[in-house]
Short mmCIF file of N, CA and C and ligand atoms in Angstrom, two decimals:
data_model
loop_
_atom_site.label_atom_id
_atom_site.label_comp_id
_atom_site.label_asym_id
_atom_site.label_seq_id
_atom_site.Cartn_x
_atom_site.Cartn_y
_atom_site.Cartn_z
N MET A 978 33.24 116.92 -26.94
CA MET A 978 34.16 116.38 -27.94
C MET A 978 35.25 117.41 -28.24
N GLU A 979 36.30 116.93 -28.93
CA GLU A 979 37.40 117.81 -29.31
C GLU A 979 36.91 118.83 -30.32
N THR A 980 37.21 120.11 -30.07
CA THR A 980 36.81 121.12 -31.04
C THR A 980 38.03 121.82 -31.64
N ALA A 981 39.14 121.65 -30.97
CA ALA A 981 40.35 122.31 -31.48
C ALA A 981 40.71 121.74 -32.85
N ALA A 982 40.81 122.61 -33.83
CA ALA A 982 41.09 122.15 -35.20
C ALA A 982 42.58 121.87 -35.35
N ASP A 983 42.86 120.75 -35.95
CA ASP A 983 44.25 120.42 -36.26
C ASP A 983 44.53 120.94 -37.67
N PRO A 984 45.44 121.95 -37.81
CA PRO A 984 45.65 122.56 -39.14
C PRO A 984 46.13 121.55 -40.18
N GLU A 985 46.82 120.50 -39.74
CA GLU A 985 47.35 119.50 -40.68
C GLU A 985 46.27 118.57 -41.21
N ALA A 986 45.21 118.41 -40.44
CA ALA A 986 44.25 117.37 -40.77
C ALA A 986 42.98 117.91 -41.39
N SER A 987 43.12 118.85 -42.28
CA SER A 987 41.93 119.32 -42.99
C SER A 987 41.64 118.37 -44.13
N GLY A 988 40.49 118.55 -44.75
CA GLY A 988 40.16 117.67 -45.86
C GLY A 988 38.86 116.94 -45.60
N SER A 989 38.34 116.31 -46.64
CA SER A 989 36.99 115.74 -46.58
C SER A 989 36.91 114.52 -45.64
N VAL A 990 38.00 113.76 -45.52
CA VAL A 990 37.98 112.57 -44.65
C VAL A 990 37.72 112.99 -43.21
N HIS A 991 38.46 114.04 -42.81
CA HIS A 991 38.32 114.55 -41.45
C HIS A 991 36.91 115.09 -41.24
N ASP A 992 36.40 115.86 -42.21
CA ASP A 992 35.06 116.45 -42.09
C ASP A 992 33.99 115.37 -41.95
N THR A 993 34.11 114.33 -42.78
CA THR A 993 33.11 113.25 -42.73
C THR A 993 33.13 112.57 -41.37
N ALA A 994 34.33 112.31 -40.88
CA ALA A 994 34.44 111.63 -39.58
C ALA A 994 33.83 112.49 -38.48
N GLU A 995 34.12 113.78 -38.55
CA GLU A 995 33.61 114.68 -37.52
C GLU A 995 32.10 114.78 -37.59
N ARG A 996 31.56 114.82 -38.80
CA ARG A 996 30.11 114.89 -38.96
C ARG A 996 29.44 113.64 -38.39
N LYS A 997 30.08 112.50 -38.62
CA LYS A 997 29.53 111.22 -38.10
C LYS A 997 29.49 111.24 -36.58
N ILE A 998 30.57 111.77 -36.00
CA ILE A 998 30.63 111.83 -34.52
C ILE A 998 29.54 112.74 -33.99
N ILE A 999 29.37 113.89 -34.64
CA ILE A 999 28.34 114.85 -34.18
C ILE A 999 26.96 114.22 -34.29
N GLN A 1000 26.73 113.54 -35.42
CA GLN A 1000 25.42 112.89 -35.60
C GLN A 1000 25.16 111.86 -34.50
N LEU A 1001 26.23 111.10 -34.20
CA LEU A 1001 26.11 110.07 -33.17
C LEU A 1001 25.81 110.71 -31.81
N GLU A 1002 26.49 111.80 -31.53
CA GLU A 1002 26.27 112.48 -30.24
C GLU A 1002 24.85 113.03 -30.16
N ILE A 1003 24.38 113.61 -31.26
CA ILE A 1003 23.01 114.16 -31.26
C ILE A 1003 22.01 113.03 -31.07
N ARG A 1004 22.28 111.89 -31.73
CA ARG A 1004 21.36 110.76 -31.61
C ARG A 1004 21.28 110.29 -30.15
N TRP A 1005 22.43 110.14 -29.50
CA TRP A 1005 22.43 109.68 -28.11
C TRP A 1005 21.83 110.73 -27.17
N ALA A 1006 22.09 111.99 -27.48
CA ALA A 1006 21.51 113.06 -26.65
C ALA A 1006 19.99 113.01 -26.75
N THR A 1007 19.48 112.71 -27.95
CA THR A 1007 18.02 112.59 -28.14
C THR A 1007 17.47 111.44 -27.32
N VAL A 1008 18.18 110.30 -27.35
CA VAL A 1008 17.74 109.12 -26.58
C VAL A 1008 17.70 109.46 -25.08
N VAL A 1009 18.77 110.12 -24.60
CA VAL A 1009 18.84 110.48 -23.18
C VAL A 1009 17.73 111.46 -22.83
N PHE A 1010 17.51 112.46 -23.71
CA PHE A 1010 16.46 113.45 -23.47
C PHE A 1010 15.09 112.76 -23.40
N PHE A 1011 14.88 111.79 -24.30
CA PHE A 1011 13.62 111.05 -24.32
C PHE A 1011 13.43 110.26 -23.02
N CYS A 1012 14.51 109.59 -22.56
CA CYS A 1012 14.43 108.80 -21.32
C CYS A 1012 14.11 109.69 -20.13
N ILE A 1013 14.82 110.84 -20.03
CA ILE A 1013 14.60 111.74 -18.89
C ILE A 1013 13.17 112.28 -18.93
N SER A 1014 12.68 112.62 -20.15
CA SER A 1014 11.31 113.12 -20.27
C SER A 1014 10.32 112.07 -19.81
N LEU A 1015 10.56 110.82 -20.19
CA LEU A 1015 9.68 109.71 -19.81
C LEU A 1015 9.63 109.56 -18.29
N ILE A 1016 10.81 109.65 -17.65
CA ILE A 1016 10.87 109.53 -16.19
C ILE A 1016 10.13 110.70 -15.53
N MET A 1017 10.34 111.92 -16.07
CA MET A 1017 9.67 113.09 -15.50
C MET A 1017 8.16 112.95 -15.61
N VAL A 1018 7.69 112.48 -16.78
CA VAL A 1018 6.25 112.30 -16.97
C VAL A 1018 5.72 111.27 -15.97
N ALA A 1019 6.48 110.17 -15.77
CA ALA A 1019 6.05 109.12 -14.83
C ALA A 1019 5.99 109.67 -13.41
N VAL A 1020 6.98 110.48 -13.02
CA VAL A 1020 7.02 111.06 -11.66
C VAL A 1020 5.84 112.00 -11.46
N ILE A 1021 5.59 112.88 -12.45
CA ILE A 1021 4.50 113.86 -12.33
C ILE A 1021 3.15 113.13 -12.31
N LEU A 1022 3.02 112.14 -13.17
CA LEU A 1022 1.77 111.36 -13.22
C LEU A 1022 1.51 110.65 -11.89
N ALA A 1023 2.56 110.04 -11.33
CA ALA A 1023 2.42 109.33 -10.05
C ALA A 1023 2.03 110.30 -8.94
N GLY A 1024 2.62 111.48 -8.95
CA GLY A 1024 2.35 112.46 -7.89
C GLY A 1024 0.99 113.12 -8.03
N VAL A 1025 0.66 113.55 -9.24
CA VAL A 1025 -0.56 114.35 -9.44
C VAL A 1025 -1.79 113.46 -9.63
N VAL A 1026 -1.66 112.41 -10.42
CA VAL A 1026 -2.84 111.58 -10.73
C VAL A 1026 -3.03 110.47 -9.70
N LEU A 1027 -1.95 109.76 -9.34
CA LEU A 1027 -2.08 108.62 -8.42
C LEU A 1027 -1.86 109.01 -6.96
N HIS A 1028 -1.50 110.27 -6.73
CA HIS A 1028 -1.25 110.77 -5.36
C HIS A 1028 -0.19 109.96 -4.64
N ILE A 1029 0.83 109.55 -5.34
CA ILE A 1029 1.95 108.84 -4.72
C ILE A 1029 3.06 109.87 -4.50
N ASN A 1030 3.20 110.30 -3.25
CA ASN A 1030 4.20 111.31 -2.93
C ASN A 1030 5.02 110.86 -1.73
N PRO A 1031 6.26 111.31 -1.64
CA PRO A 1031 7.02 110.99 -0.43
C PRO A 1031 6.39 111.72 0.75
N PRO A 1032 6.24 111.06 1.92
CA PRO A 1032 5.68 111.73 3.07
C PRO A 1032 6.50 112.98 3.42
N SER A 1033 5.81 114.10 3.64
CA SER A 1033 6.53 115.36 3.85
C SER A 1033 6.60 115.73 5.33
N ASN A 1034 5.97 114.91 6.17
CA ASN A 1034 5.88 115.23 7.59
C ASN A 1034 7.21 115.00 8.30
N ILE A 1035 7.68 116.01 9.02
CA ILE A 1035 8.88 115.81 9.84
C ILE A 1035 8.51 116.10 11.29
N GLU A 1036 8.52 115.06 12.09
CA GLU A 1036 8.06 115.18 13.47
C GLU A 1036 8.90 114.25 14.31
N PHE A 1037 9.38 114.72 15.42
CA PHE A 1037 10.28 113.90 16.24
C PHE A 1037 9.53 113.26 17.41
N VAL A 1038 10.01 112.08 17.80
CA VAL A 1038 9.46 111.42 18.98
C VAL A 1038 10.61 110.61 19.59
N ASP A 1039 10.64 110.54 20.91
CA ASP A 1039 11.74 109.82 21.56
C ASP A 1039 11.44 108.32 21.55
N PRO A 1040 12.20 107.52 20.80
CA PRO A 1040 11.90 106.08 20.70
C PRO A 1040 12.06 105.36 22.05
N LYS A 1041 12.86 105.91 22.95
CA LYS A 1041 13.11 105.22 24.23
C LYS A 1041 11.90 105.32 25.16
N THR A 1042 11.10 106.39 25.02
CA THR A 1042 9.96 106.59 25.93
C THR A 1042 8.63 106.52 25.20
N LEU A 1043 8.67 105.94 24.00
CA LEU A 1043 7.48 105.86 23.14
C LEU A 1043 6.28 105.28 23.88
N HIS A 1044 6.53 104.16 24.61
CA HIS A 1044 5.43 103.43 25.25
C HIS A 1044 5.08 103.97 26.63
N LEU A 1045 5.86 104.92 27.13
CA LEU A 1045 5.67 105.39 28.51
C LEU A 1045 4.76 106.61 28.61
N SER A 1046 4.91 107.51 27.65
CA SER A 1046 4.08 108.71 27.73
C SER A 1046 3.84 109.25 26.32
N GLY A 1047 2.81 110.05 26.21
CA GLY A 1047 2.54 110.72 24.95
C GLY A 1047 1.61 109.94 24.05
N GLU A 1048 1.69 110.28 22.80
CA GLU A 1048 0.72 109.81 21.81
C GLU A 1048 0.73 108.30 21.60
N PHE A 1049 1.89 107.67 21.71
CA PHE A 1049 2.00 106.27 21.31
C PHE A 1049 1.98 105.28 22.50
N THR A 1050 1.37 105.68 23.60
CA THR A 1050 1.17 104.73 24.69
C THR A 1050 0.09 103.74 24.26
N GLU A 1051 0.09 102.55 24.89
CA GLU A 1051 -0.75 101.46 24.41
C GLU A 1051 -2.24 101.84 24.35
N THR A 1052 -2.71 102.57 25.37
CA THR A 1052 -4.14 102.91 25.42
C THR A 1052 -4.53 103.88 24.32
N ASN A 1053 -3.57 104.52 23.73
CA ASN A 1053 -3.86 105.55 22.74
C ASN A 1053 -3.73 105.03 21.31
N LEU A 1054 -3.37 103.73 21.18
CA LEU A 1054 -3.13 103.18 19.84
C LEU A 1054 -4.44 102.75 19.18
N GLY A 1055 -4.39 102.59 17.89
CA GLY A 1055 -5.58 102.19 17.14
C GLY A 1055 -6.29 103.42 16.57
N THR A 1056 -7.53 103.19 16.13
CA THR A 1056 -8.28 104.26 15.46
C THR A 1056 -9.06 105.09 16.46
N ARG A 1057 -9.00 106.39 16.27
CA ARG A 1057 -9.77 107.29 17.14
C ARG A 1057 -10.29 108.45 16.29
N VAL A 1058 -11.54 108.79 16.55
CA VAL A 1058 -12.13 109.94 15.88
C VAL A 1058 -12.06 111.11 16.84
N ALA A 1059 -11.39 112.17 16.45
CA ALA A 1059 -11.27 113.35 17.30
C ALA A 1059 -12.58 114.12 17.31
N PRO A 1060 -12.81 114.96 18.33
CA PRO A 1060 -14.03 115.78 18.37
C PRO A 1060 -14.21 116.61 17.09
N THR A 1061 -13.10 116.92 16.44
CA THR A 1061 -13.18 117.70 15.19
C THR A 1061 -13.65 116.84 14.01
N GLY A 1062 -13.74 115.52 14.23
CA GLY A 1062 -14.15 114.63 13.16
C GLY A 1062 -12.98 113.99 12.44
N GLN A 1063 -11.78 114.43 12.76
CA GLN A 1063 -10.59 113.87 12.13
C GLN A 1063 -10.35 112.43 12.60
N ILE A 1064 -10.16 111.53 11.62
CA ILE A 1064 -9.99 110.11 11.93
C ILE A 1064 -8.51 109.75 11.83
N THR A 1065 -7.96 109.26 12.93
CA THR A 1065 -6.53 108.95 12.97
C THR A 1065 -6.31 107.55 13.53
N SER A 1066 -5.44 106.80 12.86
CA SER A 1066 -5.00 105.51 13.40
C SER A 1066 -3.55 105.64 13.83
N ARG A 1067 -3.28 105.26 15.07
CA ARG A 1067 -1.89 105.30 15.56
C ARG A 1067 -1.39 103.87 15.73
N ILE A 1068 -0.24 103.61 15.15
CA ILE A 1068 0.28 102.25 15.14
C ILE A 1068 1.77 102.27 15.47
N VAL A 1069 2.17 101.35 16.37
CA VAL A 1069 3.59 101.19 16.67
C VAL A 1069 4.10 100.01 15.86
N THR A 1070 5.19 100.22 15.15
CA THR A 1070 5.82 99.12 14.41
C THR A 1070 7.05 98.70 15.21
N THR A 1071 7.08 97.43 15.57
CA THR A 1071 8.17 96.97 16.41
C THR A 1071 8.58 95.57 15.98
N GLN A 1072 9.79 95.17 16.35
CA GLN A 1072 10.25 93.82 15.99
C GLN A 1072 9.42 92.79 16.76
N PHE A 1073 8.57 91.97 16.22
CA PHE A 1073 8.23 91.91 14.80
C PHE A 1073 6.72 91.92 14.69
N ALA A 1074 6.14 93.02 15.07
CA ALA A 1074 4.68 93.10 15.07
C ALA A 1074 4.23 94.54 14.90
N PHE A 1075 2.96 94.66 14.52
CA PHE A 1075 2.31 95.96 14.54
C PHE A 1075 1.43 95.99 15.79
N VAL A 1076 1.40 97.09 16.49
CA VAL A 1076 0.52 97.25 17.65
C VAL A 1076 -0.38 98.45 17.40
N PRO A 1077 -1.71 98.21 17.26
CA PRO A 1077 -2.39 96.92 17.17
C PRO A 1077 -2.16 96.28 15.79
N ASN A 1078 -2.49 95.00 15.68
CA ASN A 1078 -2.22 94.35 14.39
C ASN A 1078 -3.42 94.39 13.45
N CYS A 1079 -4.47 95.11 13.87
CA CYS A 1079 -5.60 95.36 12.98
C CYS A 1079 -6.19 96.72 13.33
N VAL A 1080 -6.39 97.56 12.34
CA VAL A 1080 -7.08 98.83 12.58
C VAL A 1080 -8.26 98.93 11.62
N VAL A 1081 -9.33 99.55 12.11
CA VAL A 1081 -10.53 99.69 11.29
C VAL A 1081 -10.67 101.16 10.88
N LEU A 1082 -11.00 101.36 9.61
CA LEU A 1082 -11.14 102.72 9.08
C LEU A 1082 -12.28 102.74 8.07
N PRO A 1083 -12.95 103.88 7.93
CA PRO A 1083 -14.04 103.97 6.96
C PRO A 1083 -13.54 104.24 5.55
N ALA A 1084 -14.27 103.72 4.57
CA ALA A 1084 -13.95 104.01 3.16
C ALA A 1084 -14.44 105.41 2.80
N ASN A 1085 -13.84 105.97 1.77
CA ASN A 1085 -14.27 107.26 1.19
C ASN A 1085 -14.24 108.43 2.17
N ARG A 1086 -13.44 108.31 3.20
CA ARG A 1086 -13.25 109.43 4.13
C ARG A 1086 -11.76 109.69 4.23
N ARG A 1087 -11.42 110.95 4.43
CA ARG A 1087 -10.01 111.28 4.60
C ARG A 1087 -9.55 110.78 5.97
N VAL A 1088 -8.54 109.91 5.97
CA VAL A 1088 -8.04 109.37 7.23
C VAL A 1088 -6.53 109.60 7.33
N THR A 1089 -6.04 109.56 8.55
CA THR A 1089 -4.62 109.78 8.78
C THR A 1089 -4.05 108.57 9.50
N LEU A 1090 -2.91 108.10 9.03
CA LEU A 1090 -2.21 107.00 9.69
C LEU A 1090 -0.92 107.56 10.27
N ARG A 1091 -0.68 107.24 11.54
CA ARG A 1091 0.55 107.72 12.19
C ARG A 1091 1.31 106.53 12.77
N PHE A 1092 2.59 106.46 12.42
CA PHE A 1092 3.41 105.31 12.83
C PHE A 1092 4.63 105.80 13.61
N ALA A 1093 5.07 104.96 14.56
CA ALA A 1093 6.33 105.23 15.23
C ALA A 1093 6.98 103.89 15.56
N SER A 1094 8.31 103.90 15.61
CA SER A 1094 9.06 102.68 15.90
C SER A 1094 9.96 102.88 17.11
N PRO A 1095 9.94 101.93 18.07
CA PRO A 1095 10.83 102.06 19.23
C PRO A 1095 12.18 101.40 19.01
N ASP A 1096 12.33 100.60 17.93
CA ASP A 1096 13.56 99.82 17.81
C ASP A 1096 14.36 100.11 16.54
N VAL A 1097 13.96 99.52 15.43
CA VAL A 1097 14.75 99.67 14.21
C VAL A 1097 13.87 100.25 13.10
N ILE A 1098 14.46 100.43 11.92
CA ILE A 1098 13.69 100.97 10.80
C ILE A 1098 12.77 99.89 10.25
N HIS A 1099 11.50 100.21 10.15
CA HIS A 1099 10.55 99.37 9.46
C HIS A 1099 10.01 100.14 8.27
N GLY A 1100 9.30 99.44 7.39
CA GLY A 1100 8.66 100.12 6.28
C GLY A 1100 7.28 99.51 6.14
N ILE A 1101 6.30 100.32 5.82
CA ILE A 1101 4.95 99.75 5.71
C ILE A 1101 4.32 100.17 4.39
N LEU A 1102 3.45 99.31 3.91
CA LEU A 1102 2.59 99.68 2.79
C LEU A 1102 1.24 99.02 3.02
N VAL A 1103 0.20 99.63 2.46
CA VAL A 1103 -1.11 99.01 2.49
C VAL A 1103 -1.42 98.57 1.07
N THR A 1104 -1.57 97.27 0.90
CA THR A 1104 -1.66 96.67 -0.43
C THR A 1104 -2.78 97.31 -1.26
N GLY A 1105 -2.45 97.69 -2.48
CA GLY A 1105 -3.45 98.21 -3.40
C GLY A 1105 -3.83 99.66 -3.16
N THR A 1106 -3.09 100.36 -2.27
CA THR A 1106 -3.38 101.77 -2.02
C THR A 1106 -2.09 102.59 -2.19
N ASN A 1107 -2.20 103.91 -1.99
CA ASN A 1107 -0.99 104.74 -2.11
C ASN A 1107 -0.25 104.89 -0.78
N VAL A 1108 -0.64 104.11 0.23
CA VAL A 1108 0.02 104.21 1.54
C VAL A 1108 1.32 103.41 1.52
N ASN A 1109 2.42 104.09 1.74
CA ASN A 1109 3.73 103.46 1.68
C ASN A 1109 4.73 104.40 2.33
N THR A 1110 5.29 104.00 3.45
CA THR A 1110 6.25 104.89 4.10
C THR A 1110 7.25 104.09 4.93
N MET A 1111 8.37 104.69 5.18
CA MET A 1111 9.34 104.13 6.11
C MET A 1111 8.94 104.56 7.51
N VAL A 1112 9.28 103.74 8.51
CA VAL A 1112 9.08 104.15 9.90
C VAL A 1112 10.45 104.12 10.56
N VAL A 1113 10.97 105.29 10.82
CA VAL A 1113 12.33 105.43 11.33
C VAL A 1113 12.27 105.82 12.81
N PRO A 1114 13.02 105.09 13.67
CA PRO A 1114 13.02 105.44 15.09
C PRO A 1114 13.40 106.90 15.29
N GLY A 1115 12.64 107.58 16.13
CA GLY A 1115 12.92 109.00 16.38
C GLY A 1115 12.00 109.93 15.61
N TYR A 1116 11.27 109.38 14.64
CA TYR A 1116 10.38 110.20 13.83
C TYR A 1116 8.97 109.61 13.82
N VAL A 1117 7.99 110.48 13.64
CA VAL A 1117 6.62 110.01 13.42
C VAL A 1117 6.38 110.02 11.92
N SER A 1118 5.98 108.85 11.39
CA SER A 1118 5.63 108.79 9.96
C SER A 1118 4.14 109.00 9.83
N GLN A 1119 3.75 109.99 9.04
CA GLN A 1119 2.33 110.30 8.91
C GLN A 1119 1.90 110.24 7.45
N VAL A 1120 0.76 109.59 7.21
CA VAL A 1120 0.23 109.45 5.85
C VAL A 1120 -1.24 109.82 5.88
N HIS A 1121 -1.66 110.65 4.94
CA HIS A 1121 -3.09 110.93 4.76
C HIS A 1121 -3.55 110.16 3.53
N THR A 1122 -4.73 109.57 3.61
CA THR A 1122 -5.24 108.89 2.43
C THR A 1122 -6.76 108.78 2.49
N VAL A 1123 -7.32 108.32 1.37
CA VAL A 1123 -8.74 107.98 1.30
C VAL A 1123 -8.81 106.57 0.72
N PHE A 1124 -9.35 105.62 1.50
CA PHE A 1124 -9.47 104.25 0.99
C PHE A 1124 -10.73 104.15 0.14
N ARG A 1125 -10.56 103.66 -1.09
CA ARG A 1125 -11.68 103.62 -2.02
C ARG A 1125 -12.38 102.26 -2.04
N THR A 1126 -11.69 101.22 -1.55
CA THR A 1126 -12.31 99.89 -1.55
C THR A 1126 -12.48 99.42 -0.11
N THR A 1127 -13.49 98.59 0.12
CA THR A 1127 -13.68 98.05 1.46
C THR A 1127 -13.08 96.64 1.52
N GLY A 1128 -12.87 96.18 2.74
CA GLY A 1128 -12.32 94.83 2.92
C GLY A 1128 -11.07 94.87 3.78
N ASP A 1129 -10.53 93.68 4.03
CA ASP A 1129 -9.31 93.57 4.83
C ASP A 1129 -8.10 93.74 3.92
N LEU A 1130 -7.37 94.83 4.10
CA LEU A 1130 -6.19 95.08 3.28
C LEU A 1130 -4.95 94.68 4.07
N LEU A 1131 -4.06 93.97 3.41
CA LEU A 1131 -2.83 93.51 4.06
C LEU A 1131 -1.85 94.67 4.19
N MET A 1132 -1.29 94.79 5.39
CA MET A 1132 -0.26 95.82 5.62
C MET A 1132 1.01 95.13 6.11
N PRO A 1133 1.90 94.76 5.20
CA PRO A 1133 3.13 94.10 5.62
C PRO A 1133 4.26 95.11 5.89
N CYS A 1134 5.23 94.65 6.65
CA CYS A 1134 6.47 95.42 6.79
C CYS A 1134 7.30 95.13 5.53
N HIS A 1135 7.79 96.17 4.88
CA HIS A 1135 8.54 95.94 3.64
C HIS A 1135 10.01 96.37 3.74
N GLU A 1136 10.47 96.57 4.98
CA GLU A 1136 11.89 96.89 5.17
C GLU A 1136 12.47 95.81 6.06
N TYR A 1137 13.52 95.15 5.59
CA TYR A 1137 14.07 94.05 6.40
C TYR A 1137 14.49 94.58 7.77
N CYS A 1138 13.89 93.99 8.82
CA CYS A 1138 14.11 94.52 10.17
C CYS A 1138 14.61 93.46 11.14
N GLY A 1139 14.93 92.28 10.64
CA GLY A 1139 15.44 91.22 11.50
C GLY A 1139 14.86 89.88 11.10
N LEU A 1140 15.15 88.86 11.93
CA LEU A 1140 14.78 87.49 11.56
C LEU A 1140 13.27 87.29 11.41
N GLY A 1141 12.47 88.04 12.16
CA GLY A 1141 11.02 87.86 12.09
C GLY A 1141 10.33 88.77 11.10
N HIS A 1142 11.12 89.41 10.25
CA HIS A 1142 10.56 90.39 9.30
C HIS A 1142 9.40 89.83 8.47
N SER A 1143 9.56 88.58 8.00
CA SER A 1143 8.54 88.02 7.10
C SER A 1143 7.24 87.74 7.83
N GLN A 1144 7.27 87.69 9.18
CA GLN A 1144 6.03 87.46 9.93
C GLN A 1144 5.34 88.77 10.31
N MET A 1145 5.97 89.88 9.95
CA MET A 1145 5.46 91.17 10.42
C MET A 1145 4.39 91.72 9.48
N THR A 1146 3.14 91.40 9.78
CA THR A 1146 2.04 91.90 8.95
C THR A 1146 0.91 92.39 9.84
N ALA A 1147 0.06 93.20 9.28
CA ALA A 1147 -1.12 93.67 9.99
C ALA A 1147 -2.25 93.83 8.96
N THR A 1148 -3.43 94.16 9.48
CA THR A 1148 -4.60 94.30 8.62
C THR A 1148 -5.19 95.70 8.77
N VAL A 1149 -5.53 96.31 7.64
CA VAL A 1149 -6.31 97.54 7.67
C VAL A 1149 -7.71 97.16 7.20
N ARG A 1150 -8.67 97.20 8.13
CA ARG A 1150 -10.04 96.80 7.81
C ARG A 1150 -10.82 98.04 7.37
N VAL A 1151 -11.09 98.11 6.07
CA VAL A 1151 -11.81 99.27 5.54
C VAL A 1151 -13.29 98.90 5.42
N VAL A 1152 -14.13 99.62 6.15
CA VAL A 1152 -15.57 99.31 6.17
C VAL A 1152 -16.35 100.45 5.51
N PRO A 1153 -17.56 100.16 5.01
CA PRO A 1153 -18.39 101.24 4.47
C PRO A 1153 -18.63 102.28 5.56
N PRO A 1154 -18.69 103.57 5.20
CA PRO A 1154 -18.82 104.63 6.22
C PRO A 1154 -19.97 104.39 7.19
N GLU A 1155 -21.09 103.81 6.73
CA GLU A 1155 -22.24 103.61 7.63
C GLU A 1155 -21.96 102.50 8.66
N GLN A 1156 -20.99 101.63 8.35
CA GLN A 1156 -20.64 100.57 9.32
C GLN A 1156 -19.52 100.99 10.26
N PHE A 1157 -18.99 102.18 10.04
CA PHE A 1157 -17.92 102.67 10.92
C PHE A 1157 -18.56 103.40 12.10
N ARG A 1158 -18.59 102.71 13.24
CA ARG A 1158 -19.29 103.27 14.39
C ARG A 1158 -18.36 103.33 15.60
N PRO A 1159 -17.65 104.44 15.76
CA PRO A 1159 -16.78 104.55 16.93
C PRO A 1159 -17.58 104.65 18.21
N GLY A 1160 -16.97 104.23 19.32
CA GLY A 1160 -17.64 104.29 20.63
C GLY A 1160 -17.74 105.72 21.12
N PRO A 1161 -18.32 105.91 22.30
CA PRO A 1161 -18.49 107.26 22.85
C PRO A 1161 -17.16 107.98 23.06
N ASP A 1162 -16.08 107.19 23.26
CA ASP A 1162 -14.76 107.81 23.42
C ASP A 1162 -14.07 108.07 22.09
N GLY A 1163 -14.79 107.78 20.99
CA GLY A 1163 -14.22 108.05 19.67
C GLY A 1163 -13.37 106.92 19.13
N ARG A 1164 -13.25 105.85 19.91
CA ARG A 1164 -12.37 104.76 19.48
C ARG A 1164 -13.13 103.73 18.67
N ALA A 1165 -12.44 103.12 17.70
CA ALA A 1165 -13.01 102.03 16.91
C ALA A 1165 -11.95 100.97 16.76
N THR A 1166 -12.31 99.72 17.04
CA THR A 1166 -11.33 98.63 16.93
C THR A 1166 -11.90 97.52 16.04
N CYS A 1167 -11.02 96.66 15.56
CA CYS A 1167 -11.45 95.56 14.70
C CYS A 1167 -12.37 94.60 15.46
N ALA A 1168 -12.23 94.54 16.80
CA ALA A 1168 -13.04 93.63 17.61
C ALA A 1168 -14.49 94.09 17.67
N ASP A 1169 -14.75 95.37 17.33
CA ASP A 1169 -16.12 95.89 17.39
C ASP A 1169 -17.04 95.24 16.36
N ARG A 1170 -16.46 94.71 15.32
CA ARG A 1170 -17.33 94.18 14.25
C ARG A 1170 -16.93 92.79 13.84
CU1 CUA B 288 9.52 95.29 10.42
CU2 CUA B 288 10.46 94.22 8.51
#
């Protein structure tokens, strides 16, 4: 606000007006401070308590050769338990399907989901969980989570990716840990059960 004093305009009328303006500014500053504090609390609560964080993984993959070699070839997709015990599901998001369109994972275990797209930007979420990420061509999207409930969870594409976007869904089948039985090669598919 203006602070330069006008020597001609002294007097109680001017003082009262100025005091009113200052009060109004303080009031609005308080409202803004309260709003920002509320947003900060919501962000911290979501991150620390609900474990909702932006994926921090930055990893490149060539979208043109995604299906030809490397991690995202067709035979390598789906759920696999590594010799180290790490459980990873690899999924390709493409216009307009998930490959595979069902993955099986155990509840109450730390699991990793890895996504890649050969065509356009997709977005995925697993309903009722903290899994939610964009899948951008050229990058691997990676999410770590622990599923607390069992059952078939819907995993839709939530980023408009073309005319078939609304048909683009998949299933994450979360089973009790004792029912999660990968084969000798470490692979587990929805067809197993
Ligand atoms: Cu893929 Cu919308």
